[in-house]
Amino acid sequence: MEFSGTRQLPIDSLGLSQIYLSAQKLAAVDKWFDPRHMEGFGPLPVHDFGDGRYTLVDGHTRAYMAWKSGVPALPVRYNTDEIVAGPTGQLLYRADLAWCRRFGLSHIRCLGPRILNAADYQRLWITRCDRSYDLLTQTTPEEQEKFRALAPHLFLYGASEDLSTLYFENQAGALFLYQNNTLLPEP
């Protein structure tokens, strides 16, 4: 349900679109964040992807810091930017939501054990998003089904830009690549 302006919503009611947090970003927010002075916090962008829940589309680090500090509600604004609400944005964010469901991440507190150093955050989150973009924007759903059949016991999450390598993971989050008709653990 789209709304205009800024609303205060309980942190507990906000969905996630991210499966990791950056320790470096958390440290940066920690330097300025003061839960007693939320007026400078600025509204976090949310979007309803059809499940009736407002999902954070950015600001997970700030939301986590606020939750950790005991802040019960956050200012939010509804995001209608093309990068979120357009066809490609919808495709990509729905993949993010599926990842969150797969890992049981339903509340900002769930990200506590998923805080990564800069190198791991780049490898496990930023690179993952790039690979997902390549898979979802360069292939059809039918092609994706054929790719999934190459490793049916794993979850297909991405591809290289030229589609020569496919990226899979198992339920525990271990990563694999499929290249030259061979499935290998990702180094």
Short mmCIF file of N, CA and C in Angstrom, two decimals:
data_model
loop_
_atom_site.label_atom_id
_atom_site.label_comp_id
_atom_site.label_asym_id
_atom_site.label_seq_id
_atom_site.Cartn_x
_atom_site.Cartn_y
_atom_site.Cartn_z
N MET A 1 0.83 -1.17 0.00
CA MET A 1 0.00 0.00 0.00
C MET A 1 0.88 1.24 0.00
N GLU A 2 0.84 1.93 -1.08
CA GLU A 2 1.65 3.13 -1.24
C GLU A 2 1.11 4.24 -0.34
N PHE A 3 2.00 5.07 0.17
CA PHE A 3 1.61 6.24 0.94
C PHE A 3 2.54 7.38 0.59
N SER A 4 2.13 8.58 0.92
CA SER A 4 2.99 9.75 0.65
C SER A 4 3.46 10.32 1.98
N GLY A 5 4.55 11.06 1.92
CA GLY A 5 5.10 11.66 3.12
C GLY A 5 5.88 10.66 3.94
N THR A 6 6.06 11.00 5.20
CA THR A 6 6.81 10.16 6.13
C THR A 6 5.87 9.59 7.19
N ARG A 7 6.09 8.32 7.52
CA ARG A 7 5.34 7.65 8.59
C ARG A 7 6.32 7.07 9.59
N GLN A 8 5.85 6.91 10.81
CA GLN A 8 6.59 6.17 11.83
C GLN A 8 6.05 4.75 11.82
N LEU A 9 6.92 3.76 11.62
CA LEU A 9 6.48 2.37 11.66
C LEU A 9 7.34 1.60 12.66
N PRO A 10 6.72 0.65 13.35
CA PRO A 10 7.49 -0.18 14.28
C PRO A 10 8.59 -0.95 13.53
N ILE A 11 9.76 -0.99 14.11
CA ILE A 11 10.87 -1.74 13.49
C ILE A 11 10.45 -3.19 13.26
N ASP A 12 9.71 -3.74 14.22
CA ASP A 12 9.29 -5.14 14.12
C ASP A 12 8.41 -5.42 12.89
N SER A 13 7.80 -4.40 12.33
CA SER A 13 6.90 -4.61 11.20
C SER A 13 7.60 -4.55 9.84
N LEU A 14 8.86 -4.13 9.82
CA LEU A 14 9.57 -3.91 8.55
C LEU A 14 10.21 -5.19 8.02
N GLY A 15 10.00 -5.45 6.74
CA GLY A 15 10.64 -6.58 6.08
C GLY A 15 12.05 -6.22 5.63
N LEU A 16 12.81 -7.23 5.24
CA LEU A 16 14.21 -7.06 4.82
C LEU A 16 14.37 -7.39 3.35
N SER A 17 15.36 -6.75 2.73
CA SER A 17 15.73 -7.09 1.35
C SER A 17 17.24 -7.27 1.25
N GLN A 18 17.85 -7.59 2.36
CA GLN A 18 19.31 -7.74 2.41
C GLN A 18 19.62 -8.87 3.37
N ILE A 19 20.65 -9.67 3.06
CA ILE A 19 20.95 -10.83 3.90
C ILE A 19 22.25 -10.69 4.70
N TYR A 20 22.96 -9.61 4.50
CA TYR A 20 24.18 -9.35 5.26
C TYR A 20 24.26 -7.87 5.60
N LEU A 21 25.04 -7.57 6.63
CA LEU A 21 25.40 -6.20 6.98
C LEU A 21 26.91 -6.07 6.93
N SER A 22 27.37 -4.85 6.69
CA SER A 22 28.78 -4.54 6.65
C SER A 22 29.23 -4.01 8.01
N ALA A 23 30.24 -4.64 8.60
CA ALA A 23 30.80 -4.16 9.88
C ALA A 23 31.34 -2.75 9.71
N GLN A 24 31.92 -2.47 8.57
CA GLN A 24 32.47 -1.14 8.29
C GLN A 24 31.37 -0.08 8.27
N LYS A 25 30.26 -0.38 7.64
CA LYS A 25 29.13 0.56 7.61
C LYS A 25 28.54 0.74 9.00
N LEU A 26 28.44 -0.36 9.75
CA LEU A 26 27.92 -0.25 11.12
C LEU A 26 28.81 0.66 11.97
N ALA A 27 30.12 0.51 11.83
CA ALA A 27 31.05 1.35 12.60
C ALA A 27 30.88 2.82 12.23
N ALA A 28 30.64 3.09 10.95
CA ALA A 28 30.46 4.47 10.50
C ALA A 28 29.17 5.06 11.08
N VAL A 29 28.09 4.29 11.07
CA VAL A 29 26.82 4.76 11.63
C VAL A 29 26.94 4.94 13.14
N ASP A 30 27.66 4.05 13.78
CA ASP A 30 27.83 4.12 15.23
C ASP A 30 28.49 5.43 15.66
N LYS A 31 29.28 6.02 14.80
CA LYS A 31 29.97 7.27 15.14
C LYS A 31 29.00 8.45 15.27
N TRP A 32 27.90 8.43 14.53
CA TRP A 32 26.98 9.57 14.59
C TRP A 32 25.62 9.25 15.18
N PHE A 33 25.27 7.98 15.26
CA PHE A 33 23.92 7.62 15.70
C PHE A 33 23.73 7.86 17.20
N ASP A 34 22.64 8.53 17.54
CA ASP A 34 22.25 8.76 18.92
C ASP A 34 20.75 8.54 19.01
N PRO A 35 20.32 7.46 19.68
CA PRO A 35 18.89 7.15 19.72
C PRO A 35 18.05 8.21 20.43
N ARG A 36 18.68 9.10 21.18
CA ARG A 36 17.94 10.17 21.87
C ARG A 36 17.62 11.32 20.94
N HIS A 37 18.26 11.36 19.77
CA HIS A 37 18.08 12.45 18.81
C HIS A 37 17.76 11.89 17.42
N MET A 38 16.58 11.33 17.27
CA MET A 38 16.19 10.69 16.01
C MET A 38 15.77 11.68 14.93
N GLU A 39 15.66 12.96 15.27
CA GLU A 39 15.20 13.92 14.26
C GLU A 39 16.17 14.02 13.08
N GLY A 40 17.44 13.75 13.27
CA GLY A 40 18.41 13.79 12.19
C GLY A 40 18.56 12.47 11.46
N PHE A 41 17.78 11.48 11.84
CA PHE A 41 17.90 10.13 11.29
C PHE A 41 17.51 10.07 9.83
N GLY A 42 16.48 10.77 9.44
CA GLY A 42 16.02 10.73 8.04
C GLY A 42 15.21 9.48 7.78
N PRO A 43 14.17 9.58 6.97
CA PRO A 43 13.31 8.41 6.72
C PRO A 43 14.01 7.35 5.86
N LEU A 44 13.73 6.11 6.21
CA LEU A 44 14.26 4.97 5.45
C LEU A 44 13.27 4.61 4.35
N PRO A 45 13.77 4.24 3.18
CA PRO A 45 12.87 3.88 2.07
C PRO A 45 12.30 2.47 2.23
N VAL A 46 10.99 2.37 2.02
CA VAL A 46 10.30 1.08 2.08
C VAL A 46 9.45 0.91 0.84
N HIS A 47 9.07 -0.33 0.58
CA HIS A 47 8.20 -0.64 -0.56
C HIS A 47 7.38 -1.87 -0.21
N ASP A 48 6.15 -1.93 -0.68
CA ASP A 48 5.31 -3.11 -0.51
C ASP A 48 5.41 -3.91 -1.81
N PHE A 49 5.97 -5.10 -1.72
CA PHE A 49 6.16 -5.95 -2.89
C PHE A 49 5.00 -6.92 -3.09
N GLY A 50 3.85 -6.58 -2.54
CA GLY A 50 2.66 -7.38 -2.77
C GLY A 50 2.30 -8.30 -1.63
N ASP A 51 3.09 -8.29 -0.57
CA ASP A 51 2.78 -9.16 0.56
C ASP A 51 2.14 -8.39 1.71
N GLY A 52 1.83 -7.11 1.48
CA GLY A 52 1.19 -6.30 2.51
C GLY A 52 2.12 -5.83 3.61
N ARG A 53 3.41 -6.04 3.41
CA ARG A 53 4.40 -5.65 4.41
C ARG A 53 5.32 -4.61 3.79
N TYR A 54 5.66 -3.60 4.56
CA TYR A 54 6.62 -2.62 4.09
C TYR A 54 8.03 -3.18 4.31
N THR A 55 8.76 -3.27 3.21
CA THR A 55 10.10 -3.85 3.22
C THR A 55 11.13 -2.75 3.02
N LEU A 56 12.18 -2.78 3.84
CA LEU A 56 13.28 -1.84 3.66
C LEU A 56 13.95 -2.12 2.32
N VAL A 57 14.15 -1.09 1.53
CA VAL A 57 14.88 -1.26 0.27
C VAL A 57 16.26 -0.61 0.37
N ASP A 58 16.55 0.01 1.48
CA ASP A 58 17.85 0.58 1.80
C ASP A 58 17.79 0.92 3.29
N GLY A 59 18.93 1.22 3.87
CA GLY A 59 18.95 1.65 5.26
C GLY A 59 18.97 0.53 6.28
N HIS A 60 19.30 -0.68 5.87
CA HIS A 60 19.34 -1.80 6.81
C HIS A 60 20.34 -1.56 7.94
N THR A 61 21.46 -0.93 7.63
CA THR A 61 22.48 -0.66 8.65
C THR A 61 21.93 0.30 9.71
N ARG A 62 21.30 1.37 9.26
CA ARG A 62 20.72 2.33 10.22
C ARG A 62 19.60 1.68 11.02
N ALA A 63 18.77 0.87 10.34
CA ALA A 63 17.68 0.19 11.04
C ALA A 63 18.23 -0.77 12.10
N TYR A 64 19.27 -1.49 11.77
CA TYR A 64 19.87 -2.42 12.73
C TYR A 64 20.43 -1.66 13.93
N MET A 65 21.11 -0.56 13.67
CA MET A 65 21.68 0.22 14.76
C MET A 65 20.56 0.77 15.65
N ALA A 66 19.47 1.22 15.05
CA ALA A 66 18.34 1.73 15.83
C ALA A 66 17.72 0.60 16.67
N TRP A 67 17.51 -0.56 16.05
CA TRP A 67 16.96 -1.70 16.79
C TRP A 67 17.86 -2.07 17.95
N LYS A 68 19.15 -2.16 17.68
CA LYS A 68 20.12 -2.54 18.71
C LYS A 68 20.11 -1.54 19.87
N SER A 69 19.79 -0.30 19.59
CA SER A 69 19.75 0.76 20.61
C SER A 69 18.40 0.86 21.30
N GLY A 70 17.46 -0.01 20.91
CA GLY A 70 16.16 -0.02 21.57
C GLY A 70 15.13 0.92 21.00
N VAL A 71 15.38 1.48 19.83
CA VAL A 71 14.42 2.37 19.20
C VAL A 71 13.26 1.51 18.68
N PRO A 72 12.02 1.80 19.08
CA PRO A 72 10.90 0.92 18.69
C PRO A 72 10.32 1.20 17.31
N ALA A 73 10.45 2.42 16.80
CA ALA A 73 9.84 2.77 15.51
C ALA A 73 10.79 3.68 14.74
N LEU A 74 10.64 3.64 13.43
CA LEU A 74 11.51 4.43 12.55
C LEU A 74 10.69 5.26 11.58
N PRO A 75 11.24 6.42 11.18
CA PRO A 75 10.58 7.16 10.11
C PRO A 75 10.87 6.48 8.77
N VAL A 76 9.83 6.31 7.96
CA VAL A 76 9.98 5.68 6.66
C VAL A 76 9.24 6.50 5.61
N ARG A 77 9.66 6.32 4.36
CA ARG A 77 8.97 6.92 3.22
C ARG A 77 8.81 5.83 2.17
N TYR A 78 7.73 5.93 1.42
CA TYR A 78 7.46 4.92 0.40
C TYR A 78 8.30 5.20 -0.83
N ASN A 79 9.03 4.21 -1.31
CA ASN A 79 9.94 4.38 -2.44
C ASN A 79 9.26 3.97 -3.73
N THR A 80 9.16 4.92 -4.65
CA THR A 80 8.58 4.63 -5.97
C THR A 80 9.62 4.83 -7.08
N ASP A 81 10.90 4.94 -6.70
CA ASP A 81 11.95 5.12 -7.69
C ASP A 81 11.97 3.93 -8.67
N GLU A 82 12.36 4.19 -9.90
CA GLU A 82 12.42 3.16 -10.94
C GLU A 82 13.28 1.97 -10.51
N ILE A 83 14.37 2.24 -9.80
CA ILE A 83 15.28 1.17 -9.38
C ILE A 83 14.60 0.18 -8.44
N VAL A 84 13.51 0.59 -7.82
CA VAL A 84 12.74 -0.29 -6.93
C VAL A 84 11.41 -0.69 -7.58
N ALA A 85 10.67 0.29 -8.04
CA ALA A 85 9.30 0.06 -8.51
C ALA A 85 9.19 -0.35 -9.98
N GLY A 86 10.24 -0.11 -10.76
CA GLY A 86 10.22 -0.48 -12.17
C GLY A 86 10.34 -1.98 -12.36
N PRO A 87 10.16 -2.46 -13.57
CA PRO A 87 10.19 -3.91 -13.83
C PRO A 87 11.50 -4.58 -13.39
N THR A 88 12.64 -3.97 -13.70
CA THR A 88 13.91 -4.58 -13.29
C THR A 88 14.07 -4.54 -11.79
N GLY A 89 13.73 -3.42 -11.18
CA GLY A 89 13.81 -3.31 -9.73
C GLY A 89 12.95 -4.34 -9.04
N GLN A 90 11.73 -4.52 -9.53
CA GLN A 90 10.83 -5.51 -8.94
C GLN A 90 11.43 -6.92 -9.05
N LEU A 91 11.98 -7.23 -10.19
CA LEU A 91 12.61 -8.53 -10.41
C LEU A 91 13.75 -8.77 -9.42
N LEU A 92 14.61 -7.78 -9.28
CA LEU A 92 15.78 -7.92 -8.41
C LEU A 92 15.40 -7.95 -6.94
N TYR A 93 14.52 -7.06 -6.53
CA TYR A 93 14.13 -7.04 -5.11
C TYR A 93 13.35 -8.29 -4.73
N ARG A 94 12.57 -8.83 -5.65
CA ARG A 94 11.86 -10.07 -5.34
C ARG A 94 12.86 -11.23 -5.14
N ALA A 95 13.96 -11.20 -5.86
CA ALA A 95 15.02 -12.19 -5.63
C ALA A 95 15.62 -11.99 -4.24
N ASP A 96 15.84 -10.74 -3.85
CA ASP A 96 16.36 -10.45 -2.51
C ASP A 96 15.40 -10.97 -1.44
N LEU A 97 14.11 -10.75 -1.65
CA LEU A 97 13.11 -11.22 -0.68
C LEU A 97 13.12 -12.74 -0.58
N ALA A 98 13.30 -13.40 -1.71
CA ALA A 98 13.38 -14.87 -1.70
C ALA A 98 14.60 -15.33 -0.91
N TRP A 99 15.72 -14.63 -1.06
CA TRP A 99 16.92 -14.98 -0.28
C TRP A 99 16.63 -14.82 1.21
N CYS A 100 16.00 -13.72 1.58
CA CYS A 100 15.68 -13.51 2.99
C CYS A 100 14.80 -14.63 3.53
N ARG A 101 13.80 -15.04 2.77
CA ARG A 101 12.93 -16.15 3.20
C ARG A 101 13.73 -17.44 3.33
N ARG A 102 14.60 -17.71 2.35
CA ARG A 102 15.40 -18.95 2.40
C ARG A 102 16.24 -19.04 3.64
N PHE A 103 16.76 -17.90 4.09
CA PHE A 103 17.62 -17.88 5.26
C PHE A 103 16.87 -17.55 6.55
N GLY A 104 15.54 -17.45 6.47
CA GLY A 104 14.74 -17.20 7.66
C GLY A 104 14.95 -15.82 8.25
N LEU A 105 15.23 -14.84 7.41
CA LEU A 105 15.50 -13.48 7.87
C LEU A 105 14.22 -12.64 7.76
N SER A 106 13.52 -12.51 8.86
CA SER A 106 12.23 -11.82 8.84
C SER A 106 12.22 -10.54 9.66
N HIS A 107 13.27 -10.28 10.39
CA HIS A 107 13.34 -9.12 11.28
C HIS A 107 14.77 -8.59 11.27
N ILE A 108 14.91 -7.30 11.47
CA ILE A 108 16.24 -6.69 11.43
C ILE A 108 17.20 -7.36 12.41
N ARG A 109 16.71 -7.85 13.53
CA ARG A 109 17.59 -8.52 14.51
C ARG A 109 18.25 -9.76 13.92
N CYS A 110 17.60 -10.37 12.91
CA CYS A 110 18.14 -11.57 12.28
C CYS A 110 19.48 -11.32 11.60
N LEU A 111 19.79 -10.06 11.31
CA LEU A 111 21.05 -9.75 10.63
C LEU A 111 22.23 -9.69 11.60
N GLY A 112 21.98 -9.72 12.90
CA GLY A 112 23.06 -9.65 13.89
C GLY A 112 24.18 -10.65 13.66
N PRO A 113 23.87 -11.93 13.43
CA PRO A 113 24.93 -12.91 13.19
C PRO A 113 25.47 -12.87 11.75
N ARG A 114 24.96 -11.95 10.94
CA ARG A 114 25.34 -11.90 9.53
C ARG A 114 26.08 -10.61 9.20
N ILE A 115 26.87 -10.14 10.16
CA ILE A 115 27.68 -8.94 9.97
C ILE A 115 29.05 -9.38 9.48
N LEU A 116 29.48 -8.82 8.35
CA LEU A 116 30.71 -9.27 7.69
C LEU A 116 31.74 -8.17 7.61
N ASN A 117 33.01 -8.58 7.56
CA ASN A 117 34.08 -7.61 7.31
C ASN A 117 33.97 -7.13 5.87
N ALA A 118 34.73 -6.11 5.53
CA ALA A 118 34.60 -5.46 4.21
C ALA A 118 34.80 -6.44 3.05
N ALA A 119 35.82 -7.28 3.13
CA ALA A 119 36.11 -8.21 2.03
C ALA A 119 34.98 -9.23 1.86
N ASP A 120 34.52 -9.80 2.97
CA ASP A 120 33.44 -10.79 2.88
C ASP A 120 32.13 -10.15 2.45
N TYR A 121 31.87 -8.92 2.90
CA TYR A 121 30.66 -8.21 2.49
C TYR A 121 30.68 -7.99 0.97
N GLN A 122 31.81 -7.58 0.46
CA GLN A 122 31.95 -7.38 -0.99
C GLN A 122 31.71 -8.69 -1.73
N ARG A 123 32.34 -9.76 -1.26
CA ARG A 123 32.25 -11.06 -1.94
C ARG A 123 30.87 -11.70 -1.80
N LEU A 124 30.32 -11.66 -0.60
CA LEU A 124 29.08 -12.39 -0.35
C LEU A 124 27.80 -11.59 -0.60
N TRP A 125 27.87 -10.26 -0.55
CA TRP A 125 26.67 -9.48 -0.80
C TRP A 125 26.74 -8.69 -2.10
N ILE A 126 27.71 -7.83 -2.26
CA ILE A 126 27.78 -6.98 -3.46
C ILE A 126 27.95 -7.83 -4.72
N THR A 127 28.88 -8.77 -4.68
CA THR A 127 29.10 -9.65 -5.84
C THR A 127 27.87 -10.51 -6.10
N ARG A 128 27.21 -10.97 -5.02
CA ARG A 128 25.98 -11.76 -5.17
C ARG A 128 24.93 -10.95 -5.92
N CYS A 129 24.76 -9.70 -5.55
CA CYS A 129 23.76 -8.84 -6.22
C CYS A 129 24.11 -8.64 -7.69
N ASP A 130 25.39 -8.45 -7.99
CA ASP A 130 25.82 -8.30 -9.38
C ASP A 130 25.51 -9.57 -10.18
N ARG A 131 25.80 -10.72 -9.59
CA ARG A 131 25.54 -11.99 -10.27
C ARG A 131 24.05 -12.22 -10.48
N SER A 132 23.26 -11.85 -9.50
CA SER A 132 21.82 -11.98 -9.63
C SER A 132 21.30 -11.08 -10.75
N TYR A 133 21.81 -9.86 -10.80
CA TYR A 133 21.43 -8.93 -11.86
C TYR A 133 21.71 -9.55 -13.23
N ASP A 134 22.91 -10.10 -13.39
CA ASP A 134 23.27 -10.71 -14.68
C ASP A 134 22.33 -11.87 -15.03
N LEU A 135 22.04 -12.71 -14.07
CA LEU A 135 21.14 -13.84 -14.32
C LEU A 135 19.74 -13.37 -14.68
N LEU A 136 19.19 -12.49 -13.87
CA LEU A 136 17.79 -12.11 -14.02
C LEU A 136 17.51 -11.18 -15.19
N THR A 137 18.49 -10.39 -15.58
CA THR A 137 18.25 -9.45 -16.68
C THR A 137 18.69 -9.97 -18.04
N GLN A 138 19.47 -11.06 -18.05
CA GLN A 138 19.97 -11.56 -19.33
C GLN A 138 19.39 -12.92 -19.73
N THR A 139 18.51 -13.45 -18.90
CA THR A 139 17.92 -14.75 -19.22
C THR A 139 16.41 -14.69 -19.02
N THR A 140 15.73 -15.61 -19.64
CA THR A 140 14.29 -15.74 -19.47
C THR A 140 14.01 -16.71 -18.33
N PRO A 141 12.81 -16.71 -17.80
CA PRO A 141 12.47 -17.72 -16.78
C PRO A 141 12.68 -19.15 -17.27
N GLU A 142 12.41 -19.38 -18.56
CA GLU A 142 12.62 -20.72 -19.11
C GLU A 142 14.11 -21.10 -19.10
N GLU A 143 14.97 -20.16 -19.46
CA GLU A 143 16.42 -20.42 -19.42
C GLU A 143 16.87 -20.67 -17.99
N GLN A 144 16.33 -19.91 -17.06
CA GLN A 144 16.68 -20.09 -15.65
C GLN A 144 16.30 -21.47 -15.16
N GLU A 145 15.14 -21.97 -15.60
CA GLU A 145 14.72 -23.33 -15.24
C GLU A 145 15.71 -24.36 -15.76
N LYS A 146 16.18 -24.19 -17.00
CA LYS A 146 17.18 -25.11 -17.55
C LYS A 146 18.47 -25.06 -16.74
N PHE A 147 18.86 -23.86 -16.34
CA PHE A 147 20.07 -23.72 -15.52
C PHE A 147 19.88 -24.39 -14.15
N ARG A 148 18.70 -24.23 -13.55
CA ARG A 148 18.44 -24.85 -12.25
C ARG A 148 18.56 -26.37 -12.34
N ALA A 149 18.16 -26.93 -13.46
CA ALA A 149 18.20 -28.38 -13.65
C ALA A 149 19.63 -28.92 -13.68
N LEU A 150 20.61 -28.07 -13.90
CA LEU A 150 22.00 -28.50 -13.91
C LEU A 150 22.50 -28.88 -12.51
N ALA A 151 21.87 -28.33 -11.48
CA ALA A 151 22.22 -28.66 -10.09
C ALA A 151 20.93 -28.58 -9.27
N PRO A 152 20.02 -29.52 -9.47
CA PRO A 152 18.69 -29.43 -8.87
C PRO A 152 18.67 -29.44 -7.35
N HIS A 153 19.73 -29.91 -6.72
CA HIS A 153 19.80 -29.95 -5.26
C HIS A 153 20.31 -28.63 -4.68
N LEU A 154 20.63 -27.67 -5.55
CA LEU A 154 21.15 -26.37 -5.11
C LEU A 154 20.23 -25.25 -5.57
N PHE A 155 20.44 -24.08 -5.01
CA PHE A 155 19.67 -22.89 -5.35
C PHE A 155 20.49 -22.03 -6.31
N LEU A 156 19.96 -21.77 -7.50
CA LEU A 156 20.61 -20.91 -8.48
C LEU A 156 20.40 -19.46 -8.06
N TYR A 157 21.49 -18.71 -7.87
CA TYR A 157 21.31 -17.31 -7.48
C TYR A 157 21.94 -16.32 -8.44
N GLY A 158 22.78 -16.76 -9.40
CA GLY A 158 23.39 -15.77 -10.28
C GLY A 158 24.13 -16.38 -11.44
N ALA A 159 24.69 -15.49 -12.25
CA ALA A 159 25.47 -15.89 -13.43
C ALA A 159 26.52 -14.82 -13.69
N SER A 160 27.55 -15.22 -14.43
CA SER A 160 28.53 -14.23 -14.88
C SER A 160 27.90 -13.39 -15.98
N GLU A 161 28.50 -12.26 -16.27
CA GLU A 161 27.94 -11.35 -17.26
C GLU A 161 27.76 -12.02 -18.62
N ASP A 162 28.69 -12.89 -18.99
CA ASP A 162 28.59 -13.57 -20.29
C ASP A 162 27.85 -14.91 -20.20
N LEU A 163 27.31 -15.21 -19.04
CA LEU A 163 26.54 -16.42 -18.77
C LEU A 163 27.37 -17.71 -18.89
N SER A 164 28.68 -17.60 -18.89
CA SER A 164 29.53 -18.79 -18.99
C SER A 164 29.67 -19.51 -17.64
N THR A 165 29.36 -18.81 -16.56
CA THR A 165 29.44 -19.40 -15.23
C THR A 165 28.13 -19.14 -14.51
N LEU A 166 27.62 -20.19 -13.88
CA LEU A 166 26.41 -20.08 -13.07
C LEU A 166 26.81 -20.22 -11.61
N TYR A 167 26.07 -19.55 -10.73
CA TYR A 167 26.40 -19.57 -9.31
C TYR A 167 25.23 -20.14 -8.51
N PHE A 168 25.57 -21.12 -7.67
CA PHE A 168 24.59 -21.82 -6.86
C PHE A 168 25.01 -21.76 -5.39
N GLU A 169 24.05 -22.10 -4.52
CA GLU A 169 24.38 -22.27 -3.11
C GLU A 169 23.50 -23.36 -2.53
N ASN A 170 23.96 -23.92 -1.42
CA ASN A 170 23.15 -24.92 -0.74
C ASN A 170 22.38 -24.28 0.40
N GLN A 171 21.61 -25.06 1.13
CA GLN A 171 20.78 -24.54 2.23
C GLN A 171 21.62 -23.88 3.31
N ALA A 172 22.84 -24.33 3.50
CA ALA A 172 23.70 -23.75 4.53
C ALA A 172 24.40 -22.47 4.05
N GLY A 173 24.24 -22.14 2.77
CA GLY A 173 24.87 -20.93 2.24
C GLY A 173 26.23 -21.16 1.61
N ALA A 174 26.68 -22.42 1.51
CA ALA A 174 27.94 -22.69 0.83
C ALA A 174 27.76 -22.42 -0.67
N LEU A 175 28.77 -21.81 -1.28
CA LEU A 175 28.68 -21.37 -2.67
C LEU A 175 29.36 -22.34 -3.63
N PHE A 176 28.76 -22.46 -4.83
CA PHE A 176 29.27 -23.34 -5.87
C PHE A 176 29.20 -22.60 -7.20
N LEU A 177 30.06 -23.01 -8.11
CA LEU A 177 29.97 -22.48 -9.46
C LEU A 177 29.89 -23.62 -10.44
N TYR A 178 29.17 -23.36 -11.52
CA TYR A 178 29.00 -24.34 -12.58
C TYR A 178 29.61 -23.74 -13.83
N GLN A 179 30.68 -24.38 -14.29
CA GLN A 179 31.42 -23.86 -15.44
C GLN A 179 31.98 -25.03 -16.22
N ASN A 180 31.90 -24.96 -17.54
CA ASN A 180 32.42 -26.03 -18.39
C ASN A 180 31.86 -27.40 -18.00
N ASN A 181 30.56 -27.44 -17.76
CA ASN A 181 29.85 -28.68 -17.40
C ASN A 181 30.34 -29.30 -16.11
N THR A 182 30.91 -28.48 -15.22
CA THR A 182 31.43 -28.98 -13.95
C THR A 182 30.95 -28.11 -12.81
N LEU A 183 30.46 -28.76 -11.76
CA LEU A 183 30.05 -28.05 -10.55
C LEU A 183 31.16 -28.14 -9.52
N LEU A 184 31.62 -26.99 -9.04
CA LEU A 184 32.74 -26.92 -8.11
C LEU A 184 32.40 -26.02 -6.94
N PRO A 185 32.98 -26.31 -5.76
CA PRO A 185 32.83 -25.34 -4.66
C PRO A 185 33.51 -24.03 -5.08
N GLU A 186 32.88 -22.93 -4.72
CA GLU A 186 33.48 -21.64 -5.07
C GLU A 186 34.69 -21.39 -4.17
N PRO A 187 35.81 -21.02 -4.79
CA PRO A 187 37.03 -20.80 -3.98
C PRO A 187 36.89 -19.62 -3.03
#
